[in-house]
Coordinates of C-alpha atoms in Angstrom, one line a residue:
M90 CA 15.6 -9.9 8.5
V91 CA 15.9 -7.5 11.5
N92 CA 16.9 -7.8 15.1
N93 CA 14.5 -5.9 17.4
Q94 CA 16.5 -7.0 20.5
N95 CA 19.2 -4.6 19.6
M96 CA 16.8 -1.6 19.9
K97 CA 17.0 -0.2 23.4
P98 CA 15.2 2.8 25.0
Y99 CA 16.9 5.8 26.5
P100 CA 17.6 5.6 30.3
A101 CA 15.2 8.4 31.2
Y102 CA 12.2 10.1 29.7
K103 CA 10.0 13.1 30.3
P104 CA 6.6 14.2 29.1
S105 CA 6.7 16.1 25.8
G106 CA 3.4 17.8 26.3
I107 CA 2.3 16.7 22.8
P108 CA -0.3 13.9 22.8
W109 CA 0.9 12.1 19.6
L110 CA 4.5 12.2 20.7
G111 CA 4.2 11.2 24.3
D112 CA 7.3 10.9 26.4
I113 CA 10.7 11.9 25.0
P114 CA 14.2 11.4 26.2
A115 CA 14.9 13.5 29.3
H116 CA 17.7 15.6 27.5
W117 CA 15.6 16.3 24.4
G118 CA 13.5 19.3 23.7
V119 CA 10.7 20.2 21.3
K120 CA 10.7 23.1 18.9
R121 CA 8.4 24.1 16.0
L122 CA 10.0 23.4 12.6
K123 CA 9.9 27.1 11.7
Y124 CA 12.5 27.8 14.5
L125 CA 14.9 25.3 13.1
A126 CA 14.7 26.1 9.4
E127 CA 13.4 28.5 6.7
I128 CA 10.2 27.1 5.1
N129 CA 9.9 27.9 1.4
P130 CA 12.6 30.6 1.5
V131 CA 13.0 33.3 -1.0
K132 CA 15.5 33.0 -3.9
R133 CA 19.1 33.8 -3.3
N134 CA 22.7 33.0 -4.5
M135 CA 21.8 33.7 -8.2
I136 CA 23.6 37.0 -8.6
N137 CA 26.4 35.4 -10.8
L138 CA 24.0 33.3 -12.8
T139 CA 23.1 34.5 -16.3
A140 CA 19.8 33.9 -18.1
D141 CA 21.3 31.1 -20.2
C142 CA 23.0 29.4 -17.3
P143 CA 21.9 25.7 -16.8
V144 CA 20.2 24.8 -13.5
T145 CA 18.8 21.5 -12.2
F146 CA 15.1 21.0 -13.1
L147 CA 13.1 18.6 -10.9
P148 CA 9.7 17.3 -12.0
M149 CA 7.8 15.3 -9.4
E150 CA 8.7 12.0 -11.1
A151 CA 12.4 12.8 -10.3
V152 CA 11.7 13.0 -6.6
G153 CA 12.1 9.7 -4.9
F154 CA 12.0 8.3 -1.4
G155 CA 15.2 9.8 0.0
Y156 CA 16.8 10.7 -3.3
I157 CA 16.4 12.9 -6.4
E158 CA 17.4 12.4 -10.0
T159 CA 19.3 15.4 -11.3
R160 CA 19.6 14.5 -15.0
Y161 CA 17.2 17.2 -16.0
T162 CA 18.4 20.7 -16.6
K163 CA 16.9 23.9 -18.0
T164 CA 18.2 27.4 -18.5
L165 CA 17.6 29.9 -15.7
S166 CA 15.4 32.0 -18.0
E167 CA 13.1 29.0 -18.6
V168 CA 12.4 28.3 -14.9
N169 CA 13.1 31.5 -13.0
Q170 CA 9.3 32.2 -12.8
G171 CA 6.5 29.8 -11.9
F172 CA 8.6 27.0 -10.3
T173 CA 9.8 26.1 -6.8
H174 CA 13.3 27.3 -6.1
F175 CA 15.8 25.3 -3.9
E176 CA 19.5 25.1 -3.2
E177 CA 22.1 22.5 -2.3
E178 CA 21.3 20.7 0.9
D179 CA 17.7 21.9 1.1
V180 CA 15.1 19.3 2.3
L181 CA 12.4 18.8 -0.2
V182 CA 8.9 17.5 0.8
A183 CA 6.2 16.6 -1.7
K184 CA 3.0 18.3 -0.7
I185 CA 0.3 16.9 -3.0
T186 CA -1.6 13.6 -2.6
P187 CA -0.7 10.8 -3.0
C188 CA 3.0 11.8 -3.1
F189 CA 2.9 13.2 0.4
E190 CA 1.2 10.2 1.9
N191 CA 3.6 7.9 0.1
G192 CA 6.6 9.6 1.7
K193 CA 8.2 11.3 -1.3
G194 CA 11.0 13.6 -0.1
A195 CA 14.8 14.1 -0.3
I196 CA 17.8 16.3 0.2
A197 CA 18.8 18.4 -2.8
T198 CA 22.3 17.4 -3.8
N199 CA 24.5 17.6 -6.9
L200 CA 22.6 20.5 -8.3
E201 CA 23.8 22.2 -11.5
N202 CA 25.5 25.5 -10.4
G203 CA 24.2 24.8 -6.9
V204 CA 20.6 25.8 -7.8
G205 CA 17.5 23.9 -8.6
F206 CA 13.9 24.6 -9.8
G207 CA 11.1 22.2 -9.8
T208 CA 7.5 21.4 -9.5
T209 CA 5.4 23.7 -7.4
E210 CA 4.1 20.7 -5.5
L211 CA 7.2 20.8 -3.2
H212 CA 7.8 22.4 0.1
V213 CA 11.4 23.5 0.7
I214 CA 13.0 23.3 4.2
R215 CA 16.3 25.1 4.6
C216 CA 17.9 23.9 7.8
Q217 CA 19.9 26.3 10.0
E218 CA 23.5 25.4 10.5
K219 CA 23.1 24.4 14.2
Y220 CA 20.7 21.6 13.2
N221 CA 21.2 18.6 11.0
N222 CA 19.3 18.6 7.7
R223 CA 19.3 14.8 7.3
Y224 CA 17.7 14.4 10.7
L225 CA 15.0 16.8 9.5
L226 CA 14.6 14.8 6.3
Y227 CA 14.0 11.6 8.3
L228 CA 11.5 13.5 10.5
T229 CA 9.6 14.6 7.4
I230 CA 9.4 11.1 6.0
S231 CA 8.5 9.6 9.4
Q232 CA 5.0 8.2 10.0
P233 CA 3.9 10.8 12.5
F234 CA 4.7 13.7 10.1
R235 CA 3.0 12.0 7.2
K236 CA 0.0 10.7 9.0
I237 CA -0.8 13.9 10.9
G238 CA -0.2 15.9 7.7
E239 CA -2.5 13.7 5.7
G240 CA -5.3 14.5 8.2
K241 CA -4.7 18.2 7.8
M242 CA -4.6 18.3 4.0
Q243 CA -6.8 20.8 2.2
G244 CA -8.3 20.8 -1.3
T245 CA -10.6 18.7 -3.4
A246 CA -10.4 14.9 -3.6
G247 CA -7.3 13.8 -5.6
Q248 CA -5.8 17.3 -5.4
K249 CA -5.3 17.7 -1.6
R250 CA -2.2 19.4 -0.4
V251 CA -0.3 19.9 2.9
M252 CA -0.3 23.5 3.7
E253 CA 2.9 25.5 4.6
S254 CA 1.4 26.3 8.0
F255 CA 1.4 22.6 8.9
V256 CA 5.1 22.3 8.0
R257 CA 6.0 25.5 9.8
D258 CA 4.2 24.6 13.0
F259 CA 5.1 20.9 13.2
P260 CA 6.6 20.1 16.6
V261 CA 10.1 18.6 16.2
P262 CA 11.4 16.2 18.9
L263 CA 14.9 17.6 19.2
P264 CA 18.1 16.0 20.5
P265 CA 21.4 17.8 20.7
L266 CA 23.2 18.3 17.3
A267 CA 25.7 15.5 17.8
E268 CA 22.9 13.1 18.5
Q269 CA 20.9 14.4 15.5
Q270 CA 24.0 13.6 13.4
A271 CA 24.3 10.1 15.0
I272 CA 20.6 9.3 14.4
A273 CA 20.9 10.4 10.8
A274 CA 24.0 8.4 10.2
Y275 CA 22.4 5.3 11.8
L276 CA 19.3 5.7 9.7
D277 CA 21.4 6.2 6.6
G278 CA 23.1 2.9 7.2
E279 CA 20.0 0.9 8.2
T280 CA 17.8 2.3 5.4
A281 CA 20.5 1.6 2.8
R282 CA 20.7 -2.0 4.0
L283 CA 16.9 -2.4 4.0
D284 CA 16.6 -0.7 0.6
A285 CA 19.2 -3.0 -0.9
L286 CA 17.3 -6.0 0.4
A287 CA 14.1 -4.6 -1.0
A288 CA 15.8 -4.1 -4.3
R289 CA 16.7 -7.7 -4.4
Y290 CA 13.1 -8.7 -3.6
R291 CA 11.9 -6.5 -6.5
R292 CA 14.4 -8.0 -8.9
L293 CA 13.2 -11.5 -7.9
L294 CA 9.6 -10.4 -8.5
A295 CA 10.6 -9.1 -12.0
L296 CA 12.3 -12.4 -12.7
L297 CA 9.1 -14.3 -11.7
D298 CA 7.0 -12.1 -14.0
E299 CA 9.5 -12.8 -16.8
K300 CA 9.3 -16.6 -16.0
R301 CA 5.5 -16.4 -16.1
R302 CA 5.4 -14.7 -19.4
A303 CA 7.9 -17.1 -20.9
L304 CA 5.9 -20.1 -19.7
I305 CA 2.7 -18.8 -21.3
T306 CA 4.4 -17.8 -24.5
N307 CA 6.1 -21.2 -25.0
A308 CA 2.9 -23.1 -24.1
V309 CA 0.5 -21.2 -26.4
T310 CA 2.9 -21.1 -29.4
R311 CA 4.7 -24.4 -29.2
G312 CA 2.5 -26.6 -27.0
L313 CA 3.8 -29.0 -24.3
N314 CA 5.7 -31.5 -26.5
P315 CA 9.2 -30.1 -27.2
T316 CA 9.8 -32.9 -29.8
A317 CA 6.6 -32.2 -31.8
P318 CA 7.3 -31.6 -35.6
L319 CA 7.0 -27.9 -36.5
K320 CA 5.8 -26.0 -39.6
D321 CA 5.9 -22.4 -40.7
S322 CA 2.8 -20.6 -39.5
G323 CA 3.0 -18.0 -42.2
I324 CA 2.7 -15.4 -39.5
E325 CA 5.8 -13.2 -39.3
W326 CA 5.6 -12.5 -35.6
L327 CA 4.7 -16.1 -34.7
G328 CA 7.1 -18.2 -36.7
D329 CA 7.0 -22.0 -36.4
I330 CA 4.2 -23.8 -34.7
P331 CA 3.5 -27.6 -34.1
A332 CA 2.7 -29.2 -37.5
H333 CA -0.7 -30.5 -36.4
W334 CA -2.0 -27.0 -35.2
E335 CA -4.3 -25.0 -37.4
V336 CA -3.8 -21.3 -38.4
E337 CA -7.1 -19.5 -37.9
K338 CA -8.3 -15.9 -37.3
L339 CA -9.2 -15.1 -33.7
K340 CA -12.8 -14.5 -34.8
Q341 CA -13.1 -18.3 -35.4
T342 CA -12.7 -18.9 -31.6
I343 CA -15.7 -16.7 -30.5
M344 CA -19.4 -16.6 -31.1
F345 CA -19.8 -12.8 -31.0
C346 CA -18.4 -9.7 -29.4
Q347 CA -21.2 -7.8 -27.5
N348 CA -20.7 -4.4 -26.0
G349 CA -21.4 -3.9 -22.3
I350 CA -23.8 -1.5 -20.7
W351 CA -23.4 1.1 -17.9
G352 CA -27.0 1.6 -17.0
D353 CA -28.2 4.1 -14.3
E354 CA -27.5 4.8 -10.7
P355 CA -28.6 2.0 -8.4
D356 CA -32.3 2.1 -7.5
S357 CA -32.7 -1.2 -5.5
K358 CA -35.1 -2.5 -8.2
N359 CA -33.0 -3.5 -11.2
D360 CA -29.6 -3.5 -9.6
L361 CA -26.9 -5.8 -10.9
P362 CA -23.1 -6.1 -10.3
C363 CA -21.3 -4.4 -13.2
V364 CA -17.8 -5.4 -14.0
R365 CA -15.5 -2.5 -14.8
V366 CA -12.0 -2.5 -16.2
A367 CA -10.8 -1.7 -12.6
D368 CA -12.1 -5.1 -11.6
F369 CA -9.6 -6.9 -14.0
D370 CA -6.8 -8.8 -12.3
R371 CA -4.2 -8.3 -14.9
T372 CA -1.8 -10.9 -13.4
R373 CA -4.2 -13.8 -13.3
N374 CA -6.4 -12.5 -16.2
R375 CA -9.5 -13.0 -14.2
V376 CA -12.3 -10.8 -12.8
N377 CA -11.7 -9.9 -9.1
S378 CA -14.4 -11.0 -6.7
P379 CA -16.6 -9.6 -5.2
I380 CA -17.7 -7.1 -7.9
P381 CA -18.1 -3.8 -6.0
T382 CA -20.1 -1.7 -8.5
L383 CA -23.9 -1.9 -8.7
R384 CA -25.9 -0.3 -11.6
S385 CA -29.5 -0.3 -12.4
I386 CA -30.0 -2.2 -15.7
P387 CA -33.4 -2.5 -17.4
I388 CA -34.6 -6.1 -17.4
T389 CA -34.7 -6.2 -21.2
D390 CA -31.0 -5.2 -21.5
A391 CA -30.0 -7.4 -18.6
S392 CA -31.5 -10.5 -20.1
R393 CA -29.5 -9.9 -23.3
R394 CA -26.2 -8.9 -21.7
M395 CA -26.0 -11.2 -18.7
L396 CA -22.5 -12.6 -18.3
K397 CA -22.1 -16.4 -18.2
N398 CA -19.4 -18.4 -16.5
N399 CA -16.4 -18.8 -18.8
D400 CA -17.2 -15.8 -20.9
L401 CA -14.2 -13.8 -22.1
L402 CA -14.2 -10.1 -21.5
I403 CA -12.1 -7.6 -23.5
E404 CA -11.3 -4.0 -22.6
K405 CA -12.4 -2.1 -25.7
S406 CA -12.0 1.5 -24.4
G407 CA -9.6 3.2 -22.0
G408 CA -6.0 2.3 -21.7
G409 CA -2.9 4.5 -21.9
D410 CA 0.7 4.5 -23.2
S411 CA 2.0 2.2 -20.5
Q412 CA -1.1 0.0 -20.4
P413 CA -2.8 0.0 -23.8
V414 CA -6.4 -1.0 -24.2
G415 CA -7.1 -4.6 -25.1
T416 CA -6.7 -6.7 -22.0
V417 CA -8.7 -10.0 -22.0
V418 CA -9.8 -11.7 -18.9
L419 CA -11.9 -14.8 -18.1
F420 CA -15.2 -14.4 -16.2
D421 CA -15.3 -17.5 -14.0
L422 CA -17.7 -16.3 -11.3
N423 CA -21.1 -17.8 -10.7
V424 CA -22.9 -14.5 -10.0
P425 CA -25.5 -12.6 -12.1
A426 CA -23.6 -9.6 -13.6
V427 CA -23.1 -7.5 -16.6
C428 CA -20.0 -5.6 -17.9
S429 CA -19.6 -1.9 -18.4
N430 CA -19.7 -0.1 -21.7
F431 CA -15.9 0.0 -21.8
I432 CA -15.9 -3.8 -22.0
A433 CA -17.2 -6.3 -24.5
R434 CA -18.5 -9.8 -23.7
I435 CA -17.0 -12.6 -25.9
P436 CA -18.6 -16.1 -25.6
T437 CA -16.3 -18.8 -26.8
A438 CA -17.2 -20.8 -29.9
P439 CA -17.7 -24.6 -29.7
G440 CA -14.4 -26.5 -30.1
Y441 CA -12.4 -23.9 -28.2
F442 CA -11.5 -23.9 -24.5
P443 CA -12.0 -20.5 -22.8
N444 CA -9.1 -20.8 -20.3
F445 CA -6.7 -21.6 -23.1
L446 CA -7.9 -18.7 -25.1
C447 CA -7.5 -16.4 -22.1
Y448 CA -3.8 -17.4 -21.9
L449 CA -3.5 -17.0 -25.7
H450 CA -4.9 -13.4 -25.5
A451 CA -2.5 -12.7 -22.6
F452 CA 0.4 -13.7 -24.8
L453 CA -0.9 -11.5 -27.7
Y454 CA -1.2 -8.6 -25.2
S455 CA 2.4 -9.2 -24.0
I456 CA 3.8 -8.7 -27.5
R457 CA 1.3 -5.8 -28.1
I458 CA -0.6 -7.3 -31.1
N459 CA -3.6 -5.4 -29.8
T460 CA -1.9 -2.0 -30.4
K461 CA -2.2 -2.5 -34.2
S462 CA -6.0 -2.3 -33.7
I463 CA -6.1 0.8 -31.4
K464 CA -7.7 4.0 -32.6
Q465 CA -7.4 7.2 -30.7
N466 CA -9.1 10.3 -32.0
T467 CA -9.5 11.9 -28.6
G468 CA -7.7 11.3 -25.2
I469 CA -9.1 7.8 -24.9
Q470 CA -8.0 4.6 -26.7
N471 CA -10.6 2.5 -28.5
L472 CA -9.9 -1.1 -29.7
D473 CA -11.2 -1.9 -33.1
T474 CA -12.4 -5.4 -32.2
E475 CA -13.2 -6.4 -35.8
S476 CA -9.6 -5.6 -36.7
Y477 CA -8.2 -7.4 -33.6
F478 CA -10.2 -10.6 -34.0
S479 CA -9.0 -10.7 -37.7
E480 CA -5.5 -11.5 -36.5
F481 CA -4.2 -15.0 -37.4
V482 CA -3.0 -17.3 -34.6
G483 CA -2.0 -20.9 -34.2
L484 CA -4.6 -23.2 -32.5
P485 CA -4.2 -26.7 -31.2
P486 CA -7.0 -29.3 -31.0
L487 CA -9.5 -28.9 -28.1
A488 CA -7.9 -31.7 -26.0
E489 CA -4.5 -30.1 -26.3
Q490 CA -6.0 -26.7 -25.4
Q491 CA -7.3 -28.2 -22.2
A492 CA -4.0 -29.8 -21.4
I493 CA -2.1 -26.6 -22.0
A494 CA -4.5 -24.6 -19.8
A495 CA -4.3 -27.1 -17.0
Y496 CA -0.5 -27.0 -17.2
L497 CA -0.4 -23.2 -17.1
D498 CA -2.9 -23.1 -14.3
R499 CA -0.7 -25.3 -12.2
E500 CA 2.6 -23.6 -13.1
T501 CA 1.4 -20.0 -12.9
T502 CA -0.3 -20.7 -9.6
R503 CA 3.0 -21.9 -8.2
L504 CA 4.7 -18.8 -9.4
D505 CA 2.0 -16.5 -8.2
D506 CA 2.1 -18.1 -4.7
L507 CA 5.8 -17.5 -4.6
K508 CA 5.3 -14.0 -5.8
A509 CA 2.7 -13.3 -3.1
K510 CA 5.1 -14.5 -0.4
I511 CA 7.8 -12.2 -1.6
E512 CA 5.4 -9.3 -1.8
T513 CA 4.4 -10.0 1.8
L514 CA 8.1 -9.9 2.8
L515 CA 8.6 -6.7 0.8
A516 CA 5.6 -5.1 2.6
R517 CA 6.9 -6.1 6.0
L518 CA 10.3 -4.7 5.1
G519 CA 8.6 -1.4 4.2
E520 CA 6.7 -1.4 7.5
Y521 CA 9.8 -2.1 9.5
R522 CA 11.7 0.7 7.7
A523 CA 9.0 3.2 8.5
A524 CA 8.8 2.0 12.1
L525 CA 12.5 2.3 12.5
I526 CA 12.7 5.8 11.2
S527 CA 9.7 6.9 13.4
A528 CA 11.2 5.2 16.6
A529 CA 14.6 6.9 16.0
V530 CA 13.3 10.5 15.4
T531 CA 10.8 10.4 18.2
G532 CA 13.3 9.0 20.8
K533 CA 11.6 5.7 21.3
M534 CA 14.9 3.9 20.8
D535 CA 18.5 5.0 21.5
V536 CA 20.2 4.4 18.3
T537 CA 23.5 5.8 19.6
Q538 CA 23.7 3.2 22.3
T539 CA 22.6 0.5 19.8
H540 CA 25.2 1.7 17.3
Q541 CA 28.0 1.6 19.9
E542 CA 27.1 -1.9 21.1
L543 CA 27.0 -3.2 17.5
A544 CA 30.3 -1.6 16.6

């Protein structure tokens, strides 16, 4: 994937006087960022712009990792107050958690009328002409800048921000301008190559997800015998099913639907693990282990609500537009536990195989059958379980349910293992990318020498 042997140090180093930076190349200097650029500069260059003139508008979701999306515009009168102002070639740095820690930042380019306004959660760095703005961009997305800045964030949990004073006073390891340009050009090429490889990995992950969904869909709606005679299920969204399958309501497959309990703060007396929606593995449709949350549950409630191995659990409250409520998972852990009040316990009725039903519910969720039973009077989604379990589905005999589940266990495990390997490669690629940027902008590797030798 990468060749570390081509990365060579500079011939001579000197102490930088900064503990985290250590030695720097002998011909480099160190300057505070405020001496290289204006930080959050005042507005300018708008004399010829009228109130109805379109300008680029940049919400946080349009700020990427080294790029921005400039498809949004607003009139100057709409954004002239209350938004962050920036101009062409300014360096933009996200300042709020988790965007800052994740490395969101870019150079503003292709702005409508050369002017942009955006979220107030951005710091703007306007580089002086004698310094290279792309070099400063790579510095601000480097590990030292982000890690040190993360430690100096201020604010409440979930709303912490990097202060302007940190940006202004950050010590910049500074090579001559020509070398800044060479380092930026080298990193442009290398990060583009690595990003293209990462994009291919992500496309492969998407294809594996699509393959997994297709496997489950075909197995739980048509079975494993491609030559089996078919019949019309009478269900519009389902179509034909194997002729020997029965059409039943989902409620026939369960004994009851019992709401969970949240209990009280742990007291070391009646504490039990409590499964939350956050503990759902939405890929495997299982409960993650171990269960991290303990709650104090009265003995009388615990005895009636204790989860049993192979219970199904359904999310009945929560969700959102991109992940609506209604996920079903299998509880296959041999531990005493209950589920939270946002979840309902569903023991399987005799004659039905829990693992097969879990795959069936995963299919139903993938085609959003659950959304027909969602009620939302406030900001939270609630699943009408009576309505959901009144949906008709096709159901094979018990032995066939078991065979389908065994097949899907085997095939999805194979796909999940392959996906895990690709995700590991993707993570390593990201780590290498970050290390490469940091090594280049702190002088730990001579990219100009490397570039010349590779040319």
